[in-house]
Short mmCIF file of C-alpha atoms and ligand atoms in Angstrom, two decimals:
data_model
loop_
_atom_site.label_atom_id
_atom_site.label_comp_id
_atom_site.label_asym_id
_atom_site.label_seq_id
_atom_site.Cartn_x
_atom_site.Cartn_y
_atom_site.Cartn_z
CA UNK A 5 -16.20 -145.85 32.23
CA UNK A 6 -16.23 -142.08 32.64
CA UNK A 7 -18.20 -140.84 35.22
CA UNK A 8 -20.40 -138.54 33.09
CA UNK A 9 -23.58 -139.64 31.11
CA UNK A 10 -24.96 -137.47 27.80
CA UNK A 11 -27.62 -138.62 26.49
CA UNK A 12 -28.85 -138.36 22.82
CA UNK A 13 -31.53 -135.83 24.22
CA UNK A 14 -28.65 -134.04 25.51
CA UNK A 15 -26.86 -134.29 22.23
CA UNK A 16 -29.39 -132.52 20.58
CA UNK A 17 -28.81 -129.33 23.00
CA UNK A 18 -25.52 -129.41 20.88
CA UNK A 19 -26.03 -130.60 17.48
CA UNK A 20 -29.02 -130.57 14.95
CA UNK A 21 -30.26 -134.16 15.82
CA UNK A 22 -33.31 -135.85 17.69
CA UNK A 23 -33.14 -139.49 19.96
CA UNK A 24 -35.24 -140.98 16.95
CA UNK A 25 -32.63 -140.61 14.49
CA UNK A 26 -29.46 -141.41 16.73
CA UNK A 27 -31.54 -144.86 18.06
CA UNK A 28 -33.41 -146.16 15.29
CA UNK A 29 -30.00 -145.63 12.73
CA UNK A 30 -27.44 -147.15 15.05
CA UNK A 31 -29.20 -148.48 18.56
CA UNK A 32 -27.09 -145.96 20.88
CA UNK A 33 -29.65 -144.13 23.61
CA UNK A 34 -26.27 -142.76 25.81
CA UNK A 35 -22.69 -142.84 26.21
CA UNK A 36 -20.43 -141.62 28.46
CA UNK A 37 -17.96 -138.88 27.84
CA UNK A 38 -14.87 -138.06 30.25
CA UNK A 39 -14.25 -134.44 32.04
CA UNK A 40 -11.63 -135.40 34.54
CA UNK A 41 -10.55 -138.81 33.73
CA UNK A 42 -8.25 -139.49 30.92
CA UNK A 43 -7.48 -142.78 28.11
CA UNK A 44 -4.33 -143.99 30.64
CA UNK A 45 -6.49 -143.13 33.83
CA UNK A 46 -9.22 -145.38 32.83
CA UNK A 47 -7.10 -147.96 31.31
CA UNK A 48 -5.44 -148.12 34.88
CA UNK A 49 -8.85 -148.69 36.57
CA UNK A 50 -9.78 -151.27 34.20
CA UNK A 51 -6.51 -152.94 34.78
CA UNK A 52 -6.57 -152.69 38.65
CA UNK A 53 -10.09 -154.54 38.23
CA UNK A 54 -9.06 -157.37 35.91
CA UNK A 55 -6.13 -158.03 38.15
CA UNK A 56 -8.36 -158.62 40.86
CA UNK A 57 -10.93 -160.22 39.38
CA UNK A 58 -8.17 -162.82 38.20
CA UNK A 59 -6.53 -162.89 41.38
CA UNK A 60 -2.98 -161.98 39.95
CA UNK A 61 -0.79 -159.21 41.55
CA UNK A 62 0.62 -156.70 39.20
CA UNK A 63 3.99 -157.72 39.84
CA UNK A 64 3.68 -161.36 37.92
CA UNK A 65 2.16 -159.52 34.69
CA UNK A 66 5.24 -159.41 32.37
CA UNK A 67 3.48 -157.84 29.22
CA UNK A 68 1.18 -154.95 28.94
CA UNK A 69 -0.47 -154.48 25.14
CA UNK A 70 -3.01 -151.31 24.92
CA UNK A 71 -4.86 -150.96 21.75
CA UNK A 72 -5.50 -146.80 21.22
CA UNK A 73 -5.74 -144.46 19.04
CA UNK A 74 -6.40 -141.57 21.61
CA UNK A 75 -3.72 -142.11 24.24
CA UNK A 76 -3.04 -139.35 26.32
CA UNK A 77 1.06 -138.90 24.98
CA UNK A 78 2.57 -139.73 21.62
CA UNK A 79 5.21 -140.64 24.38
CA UNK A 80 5.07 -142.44 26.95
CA UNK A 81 2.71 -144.68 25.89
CA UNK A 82 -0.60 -145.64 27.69
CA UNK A 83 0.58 -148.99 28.60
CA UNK A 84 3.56 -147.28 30.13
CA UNK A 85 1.20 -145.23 31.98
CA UNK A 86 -0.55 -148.14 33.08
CA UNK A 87 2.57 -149.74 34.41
CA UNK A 88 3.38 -147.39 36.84
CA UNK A 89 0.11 -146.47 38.11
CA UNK A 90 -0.40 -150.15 38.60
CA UNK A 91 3.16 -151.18 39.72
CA UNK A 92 3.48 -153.65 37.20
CA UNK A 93 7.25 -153.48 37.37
CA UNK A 94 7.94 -156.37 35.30
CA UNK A 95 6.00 -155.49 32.54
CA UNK A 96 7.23 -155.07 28.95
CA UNK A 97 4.56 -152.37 28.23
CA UNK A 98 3.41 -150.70 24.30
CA UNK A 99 0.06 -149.70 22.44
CA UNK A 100 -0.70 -150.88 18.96
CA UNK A 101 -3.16 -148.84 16.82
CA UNK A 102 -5.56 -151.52 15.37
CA UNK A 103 -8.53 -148.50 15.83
CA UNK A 104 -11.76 -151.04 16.63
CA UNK A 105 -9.92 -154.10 16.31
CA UNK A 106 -7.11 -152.94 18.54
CA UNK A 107 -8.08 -155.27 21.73
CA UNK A 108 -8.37 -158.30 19.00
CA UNK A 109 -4.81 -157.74 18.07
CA UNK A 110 -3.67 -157.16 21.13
CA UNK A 111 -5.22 -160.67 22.23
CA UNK A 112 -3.36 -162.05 19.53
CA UNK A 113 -0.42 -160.51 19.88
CA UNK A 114 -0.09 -161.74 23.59
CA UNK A 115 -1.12 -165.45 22.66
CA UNK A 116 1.50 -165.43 20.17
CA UNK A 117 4.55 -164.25 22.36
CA UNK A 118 2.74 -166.74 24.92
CA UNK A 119 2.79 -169.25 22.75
CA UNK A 120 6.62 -169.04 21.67
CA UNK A 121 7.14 -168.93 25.79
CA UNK A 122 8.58 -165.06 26.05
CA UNK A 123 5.77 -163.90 28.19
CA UNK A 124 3.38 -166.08 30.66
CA UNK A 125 0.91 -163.45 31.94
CA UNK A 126 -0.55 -160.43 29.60
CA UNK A 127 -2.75 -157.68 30.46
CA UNK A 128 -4.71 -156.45 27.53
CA UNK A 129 -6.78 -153.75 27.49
CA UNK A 130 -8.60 -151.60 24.80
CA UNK A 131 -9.31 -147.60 25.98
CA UNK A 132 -10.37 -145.02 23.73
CA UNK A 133 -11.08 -141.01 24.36
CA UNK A 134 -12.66 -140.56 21.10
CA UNK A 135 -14.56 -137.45 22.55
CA UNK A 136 -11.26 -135.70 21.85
CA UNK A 137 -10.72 -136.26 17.95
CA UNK A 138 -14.46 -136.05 17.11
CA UNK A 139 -16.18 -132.59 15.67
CA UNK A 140 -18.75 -131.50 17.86
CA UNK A 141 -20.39 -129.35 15.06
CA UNK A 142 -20.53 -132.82 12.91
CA UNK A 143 -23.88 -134.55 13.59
CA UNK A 144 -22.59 -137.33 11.45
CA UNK A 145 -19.80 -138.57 13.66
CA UNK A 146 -20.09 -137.07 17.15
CA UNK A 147 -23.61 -138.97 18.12
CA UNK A 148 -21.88 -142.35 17.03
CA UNK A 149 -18.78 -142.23 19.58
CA UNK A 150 -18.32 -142.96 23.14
CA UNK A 151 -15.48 -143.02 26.12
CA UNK A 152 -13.88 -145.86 28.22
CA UNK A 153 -11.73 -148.46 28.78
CA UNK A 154 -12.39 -152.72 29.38
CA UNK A 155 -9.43 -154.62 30.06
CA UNK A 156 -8.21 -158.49 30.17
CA UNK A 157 -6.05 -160.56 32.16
CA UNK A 158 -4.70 -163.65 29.50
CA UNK A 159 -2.57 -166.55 30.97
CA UNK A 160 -0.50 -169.27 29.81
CA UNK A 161 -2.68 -172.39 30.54
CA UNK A 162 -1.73 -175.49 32.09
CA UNK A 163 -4.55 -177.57 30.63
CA UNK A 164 -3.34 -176.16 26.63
CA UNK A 165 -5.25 -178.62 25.37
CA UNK A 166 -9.03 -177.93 27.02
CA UNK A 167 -9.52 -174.27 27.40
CA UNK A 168 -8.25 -170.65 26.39
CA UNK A 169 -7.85 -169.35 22.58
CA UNK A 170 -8.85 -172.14 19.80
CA UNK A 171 -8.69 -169.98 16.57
CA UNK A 172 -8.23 -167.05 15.76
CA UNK A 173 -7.62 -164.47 12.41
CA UNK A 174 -6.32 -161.06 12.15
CA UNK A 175 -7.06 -158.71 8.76
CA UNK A 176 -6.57 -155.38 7.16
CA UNK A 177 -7.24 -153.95 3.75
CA UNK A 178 -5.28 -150.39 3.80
CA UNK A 179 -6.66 -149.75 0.43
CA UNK A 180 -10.04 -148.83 1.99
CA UNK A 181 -8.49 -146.65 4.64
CA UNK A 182 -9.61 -143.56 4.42
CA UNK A 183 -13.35 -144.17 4.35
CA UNK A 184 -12.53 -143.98 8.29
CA UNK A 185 -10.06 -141.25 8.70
CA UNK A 186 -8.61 -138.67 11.37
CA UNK A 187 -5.44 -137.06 10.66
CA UNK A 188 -3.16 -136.48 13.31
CA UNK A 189 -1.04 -133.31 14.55
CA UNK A 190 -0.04 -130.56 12.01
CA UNK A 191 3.47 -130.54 10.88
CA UNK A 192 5.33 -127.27 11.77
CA UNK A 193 8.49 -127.98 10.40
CA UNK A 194 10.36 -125.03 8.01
CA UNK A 195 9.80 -126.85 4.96
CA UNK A 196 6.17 -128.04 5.55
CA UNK A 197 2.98 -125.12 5.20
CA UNK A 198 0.37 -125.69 7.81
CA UNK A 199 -2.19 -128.99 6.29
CA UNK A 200 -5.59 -127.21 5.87
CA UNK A 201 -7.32 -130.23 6.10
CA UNK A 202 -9.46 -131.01 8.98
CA UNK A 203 -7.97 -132.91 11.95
CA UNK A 204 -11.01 -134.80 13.36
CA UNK A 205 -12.47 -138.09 12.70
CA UNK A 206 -14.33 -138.14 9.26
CA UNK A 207 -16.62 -141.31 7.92
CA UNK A 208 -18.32 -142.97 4.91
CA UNK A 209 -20.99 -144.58 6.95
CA UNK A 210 -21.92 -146.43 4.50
CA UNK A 211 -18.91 -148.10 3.12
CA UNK A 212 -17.66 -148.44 6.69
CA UNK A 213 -21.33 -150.69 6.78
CA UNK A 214 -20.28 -152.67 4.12
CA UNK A 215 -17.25 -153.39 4.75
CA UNK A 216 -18.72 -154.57 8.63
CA UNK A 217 -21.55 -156.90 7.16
CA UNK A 218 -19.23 -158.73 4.84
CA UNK A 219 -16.03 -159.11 6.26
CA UNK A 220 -17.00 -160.13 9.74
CA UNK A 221 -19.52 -162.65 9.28
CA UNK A 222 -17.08 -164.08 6.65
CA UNK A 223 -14.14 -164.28 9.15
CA UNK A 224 -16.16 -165.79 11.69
CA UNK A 225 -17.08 -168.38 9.81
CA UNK A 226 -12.92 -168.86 8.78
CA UNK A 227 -12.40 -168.78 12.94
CA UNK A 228 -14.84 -171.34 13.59
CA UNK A 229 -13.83 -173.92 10.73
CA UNK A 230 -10.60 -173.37 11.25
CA UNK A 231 -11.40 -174.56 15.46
CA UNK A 232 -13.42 -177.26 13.76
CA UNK A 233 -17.03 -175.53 15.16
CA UNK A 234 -20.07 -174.64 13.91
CA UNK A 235 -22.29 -171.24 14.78
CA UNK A 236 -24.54 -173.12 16.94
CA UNK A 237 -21.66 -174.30 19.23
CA UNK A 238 -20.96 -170.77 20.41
CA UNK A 239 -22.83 -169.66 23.77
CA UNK A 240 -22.02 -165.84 22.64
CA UNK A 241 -20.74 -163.61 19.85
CA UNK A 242 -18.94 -160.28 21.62
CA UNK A 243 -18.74 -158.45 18.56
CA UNK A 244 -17.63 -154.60 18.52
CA UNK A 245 -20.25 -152.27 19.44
CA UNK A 246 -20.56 -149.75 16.49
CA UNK A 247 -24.10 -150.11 15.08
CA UNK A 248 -26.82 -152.48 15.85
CA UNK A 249 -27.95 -152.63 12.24
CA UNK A 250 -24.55 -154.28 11.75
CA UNK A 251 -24.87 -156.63 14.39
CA UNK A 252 -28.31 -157.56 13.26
CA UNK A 253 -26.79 -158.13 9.93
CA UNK A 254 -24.10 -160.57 10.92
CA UNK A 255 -26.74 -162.26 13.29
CA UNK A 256 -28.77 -162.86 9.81
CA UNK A 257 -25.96 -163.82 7.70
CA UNK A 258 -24.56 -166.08 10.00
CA UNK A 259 -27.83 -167.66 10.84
CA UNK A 260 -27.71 -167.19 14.51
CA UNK A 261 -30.34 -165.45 16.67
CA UNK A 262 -29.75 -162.32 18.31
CA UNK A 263 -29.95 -163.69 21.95
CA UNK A 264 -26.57 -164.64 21.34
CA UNK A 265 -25.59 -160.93 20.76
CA UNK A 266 -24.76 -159.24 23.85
CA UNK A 267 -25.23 -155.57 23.32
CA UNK A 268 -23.63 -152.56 24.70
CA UNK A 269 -24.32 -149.90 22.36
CA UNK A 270 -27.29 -148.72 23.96
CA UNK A 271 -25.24 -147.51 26.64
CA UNK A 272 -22.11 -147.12 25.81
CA UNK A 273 -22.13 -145.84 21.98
CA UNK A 274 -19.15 -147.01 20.10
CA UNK A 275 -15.98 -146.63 21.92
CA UNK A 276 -13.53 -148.23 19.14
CA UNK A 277 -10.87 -150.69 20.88
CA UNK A 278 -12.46 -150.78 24.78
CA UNK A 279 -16.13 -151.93 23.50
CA UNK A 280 -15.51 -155.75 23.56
CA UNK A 281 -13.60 -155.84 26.36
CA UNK A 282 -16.34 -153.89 28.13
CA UNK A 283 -19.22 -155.74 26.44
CA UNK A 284 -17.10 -159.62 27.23
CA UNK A 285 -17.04 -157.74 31.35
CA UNK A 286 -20.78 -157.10 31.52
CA UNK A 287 -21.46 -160.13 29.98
CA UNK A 288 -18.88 -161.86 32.55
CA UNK A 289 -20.39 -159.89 35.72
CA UNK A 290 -23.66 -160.70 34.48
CA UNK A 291 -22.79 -164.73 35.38
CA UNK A 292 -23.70 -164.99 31.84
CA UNK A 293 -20.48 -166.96 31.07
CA UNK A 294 -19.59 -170.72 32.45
CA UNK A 295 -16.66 -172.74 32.16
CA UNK A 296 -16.15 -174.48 28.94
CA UNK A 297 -18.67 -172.09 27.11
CA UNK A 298 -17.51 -171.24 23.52
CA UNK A 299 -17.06 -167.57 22.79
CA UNK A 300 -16.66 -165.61 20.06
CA UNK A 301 -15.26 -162.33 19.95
CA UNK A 302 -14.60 -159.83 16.78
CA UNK A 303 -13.46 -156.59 16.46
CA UNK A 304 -13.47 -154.44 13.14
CA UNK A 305 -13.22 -150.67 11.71
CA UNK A 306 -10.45 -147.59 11.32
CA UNK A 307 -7.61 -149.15 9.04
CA UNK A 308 -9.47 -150.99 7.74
CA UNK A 309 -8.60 -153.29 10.01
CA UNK A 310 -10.50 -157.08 11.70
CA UNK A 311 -9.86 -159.18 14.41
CA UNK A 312 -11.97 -162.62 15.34
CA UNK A 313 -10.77 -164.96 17.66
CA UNK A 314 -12.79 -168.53 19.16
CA UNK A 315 -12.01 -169.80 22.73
CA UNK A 316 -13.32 -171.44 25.35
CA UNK A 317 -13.75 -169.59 28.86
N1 LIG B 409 -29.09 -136.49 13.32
C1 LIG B 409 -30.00 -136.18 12.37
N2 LIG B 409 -29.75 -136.28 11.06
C2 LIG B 409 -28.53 -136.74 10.69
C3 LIG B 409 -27.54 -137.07 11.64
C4 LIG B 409 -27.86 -136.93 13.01
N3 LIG B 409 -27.00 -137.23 13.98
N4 LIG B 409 -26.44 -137.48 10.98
C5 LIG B 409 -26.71 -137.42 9.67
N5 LIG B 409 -27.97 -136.96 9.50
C6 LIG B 409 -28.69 -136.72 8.24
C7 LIG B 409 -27.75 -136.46 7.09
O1 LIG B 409 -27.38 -135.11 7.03
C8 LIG B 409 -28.60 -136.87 5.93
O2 LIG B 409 -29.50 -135.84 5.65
P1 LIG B 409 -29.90 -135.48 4.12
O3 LIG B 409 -30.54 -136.73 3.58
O4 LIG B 409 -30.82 -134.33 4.29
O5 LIG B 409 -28.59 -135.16 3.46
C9 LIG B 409 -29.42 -138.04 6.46
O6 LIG B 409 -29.37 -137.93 7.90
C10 LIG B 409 -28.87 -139.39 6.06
O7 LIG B 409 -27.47 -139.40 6.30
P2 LIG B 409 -26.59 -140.66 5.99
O8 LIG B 409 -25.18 -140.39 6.36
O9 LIG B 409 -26.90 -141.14 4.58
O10 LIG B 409 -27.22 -141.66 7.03
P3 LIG B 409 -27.23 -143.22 7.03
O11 LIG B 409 -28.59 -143.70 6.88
O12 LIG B 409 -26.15 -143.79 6.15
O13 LIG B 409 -26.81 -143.51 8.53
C11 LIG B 409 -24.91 -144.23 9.81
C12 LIG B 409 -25.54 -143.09 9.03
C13 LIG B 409 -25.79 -144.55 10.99
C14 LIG B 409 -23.55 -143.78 10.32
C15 LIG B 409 -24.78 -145.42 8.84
O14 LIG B 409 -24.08 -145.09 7.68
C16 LIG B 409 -24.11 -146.58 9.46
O15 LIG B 409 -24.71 -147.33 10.20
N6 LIG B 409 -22.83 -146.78 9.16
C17 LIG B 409 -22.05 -147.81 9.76
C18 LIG B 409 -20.77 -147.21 10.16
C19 LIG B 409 -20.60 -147.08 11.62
O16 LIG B 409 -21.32 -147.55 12.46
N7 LIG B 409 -19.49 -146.42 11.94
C20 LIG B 409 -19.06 -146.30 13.26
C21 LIG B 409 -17.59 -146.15 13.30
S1 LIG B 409 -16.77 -147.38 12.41
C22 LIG B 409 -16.70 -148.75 13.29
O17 LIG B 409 -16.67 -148.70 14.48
C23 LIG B 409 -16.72 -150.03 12.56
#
């Protein structure tokens, strides 16, 4: 995480807005923004962290996935950036835009190539500057968003049968995309005129809510049939961190209580692809997590895209 904390007190120094509105509409009280550090500097630190924390030395990682949609360079990409300032020399390193889902689909894109036997250790990671492609004179957006990086070490398992990834589903409905939107770089080519249209992240919060409270309760309850479980087998849900009133929504829907949804927000504010990896690390740090505990984790937003996957830790 970025060393530097604002506040939704401090927010409202910049914007028209109060710390009643930001907390009781989404549950965020602070999030951290970065001044020096950068999307492939914290993705490094994250990665340096999970290495160690799994006890693997950079050189046996031979895959690198980092979900993005703020990395540093259009070229190289983050997860080249992370190779070098790691020293993962082996690596086969790219980023995939999946926006809130992107560490979802990154998991599942490393436990496919795992499971066809290409690659045997993955480092995934999810790392977002959103700060950058927000409008600070739009109340609506800016108080919502947050800066950081979480990241994951995934193996191939010896026991296949009795631990690691049991189900999992990836989505997208491209049809809805633009009720989450943020166009990238101007075109300055001869035979283009400069695009008037604004550059920085633009919402419909309340389609984006709709979208959240029906799709992801529904494809966690595909995940868990198809893994043959039922809610109450899971020890936690690490969904993505945008809004508590979503999260309270799934909680209802799926019938579970909200004990077994580890929250973030509070602290961190949404920060896209890095907030389950962060949240499943606090959670993990926390000695919340034991061996053989079910876990859910589901990511969703810009795309629109989803990502739920089951497994046991
Ligand atoms: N401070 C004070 N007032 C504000 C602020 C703010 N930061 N932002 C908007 N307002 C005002 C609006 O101008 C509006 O005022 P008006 O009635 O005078 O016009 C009023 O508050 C209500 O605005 P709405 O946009 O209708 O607010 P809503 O109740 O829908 O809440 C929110 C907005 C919290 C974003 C909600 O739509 C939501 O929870 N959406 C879910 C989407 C989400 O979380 N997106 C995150 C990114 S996507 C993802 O990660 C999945």
């Amino acid at each position: 995480m970025p060393q530097s904390v604002i506040t939704n007190d401090d927010l409202s120094q910049i914007v028209d807005t109060n710390d009643e509105w930001i907390s009781s509409r989404t549950g965020i009280k602070e999030r951290r923004l970065v001044k020096e550090e950068t999307t492939a500097s914290m993705s490094a630190e994250a990665a340096k962290r999970a290495l160690e924390n799994a006890g693997i030395q950079p050189e046996e990682i031979d895959l690198i996935i980092v979900g993005t949609i703020t990395g540093d360079y259009v070229t190289p990409s983050t997860a080249c950036e992370v190779q070098a300032a790691i020293g993962a020399v082996n690596a086969v390193a790219f980023d995939i835009n999946a926006a809130c889902s992107g560490f979802l689909y990154g998991v599942s894109m490393a436990y496919a190539y795992m499971k066809c036997g290409i690659y045997k250790k993955a480092l995934v990671i999810g790392a977002e500057t959103l700060s950058k492609i927000m409008d600070w004179n739009d109340r609506s957006t800016c108080v919502l968003f947050g800066d950081g990086a979480g990241a994951a070490v995934l193996a191939l398992s010896e026991d296949e049968e009795n631990s690691g990834i049991l189900a999992f589903e990836q989505g997208a409905d491209g049809a809805k995309g633009m009720v989450l939107a943020g166009r990238d770089r101007k075109n300055n080519n001869p035979l283009v005129k400069n695009s008037t249209e604004p550059e920085y992240v633009h919402m419909d919060g309340q389609e984006v809510y709709k979208f959240a409270v029906t799709t992801v309760p529904e494809s966690i309850n595909r995940v868990l049939e198809k893994a043959g479980l039922k809610p109450d087998d899971i020890q936690y849900f690490l969904l993505h961190q945008a809004n508590i009133r979503i999260i309270q929504s799934v909680s209802k829907r799926l019938h579970v209580p909200m004990d077994k949804f580890p929250i973030s927000l509070d602290h961190c504010g949404n920060i896209s692809a890095a907030s389950v990896p962060i949240l499943l690390d606090e959670v993990n740090k926390k000695g919340m997590l034991h061996k053989g505990d079910k876990i859910v984790m589901s990511g969703f937003g810009g795309g629109l895209t989803w990502g739920t996957c089951v497994l046991e830790w």
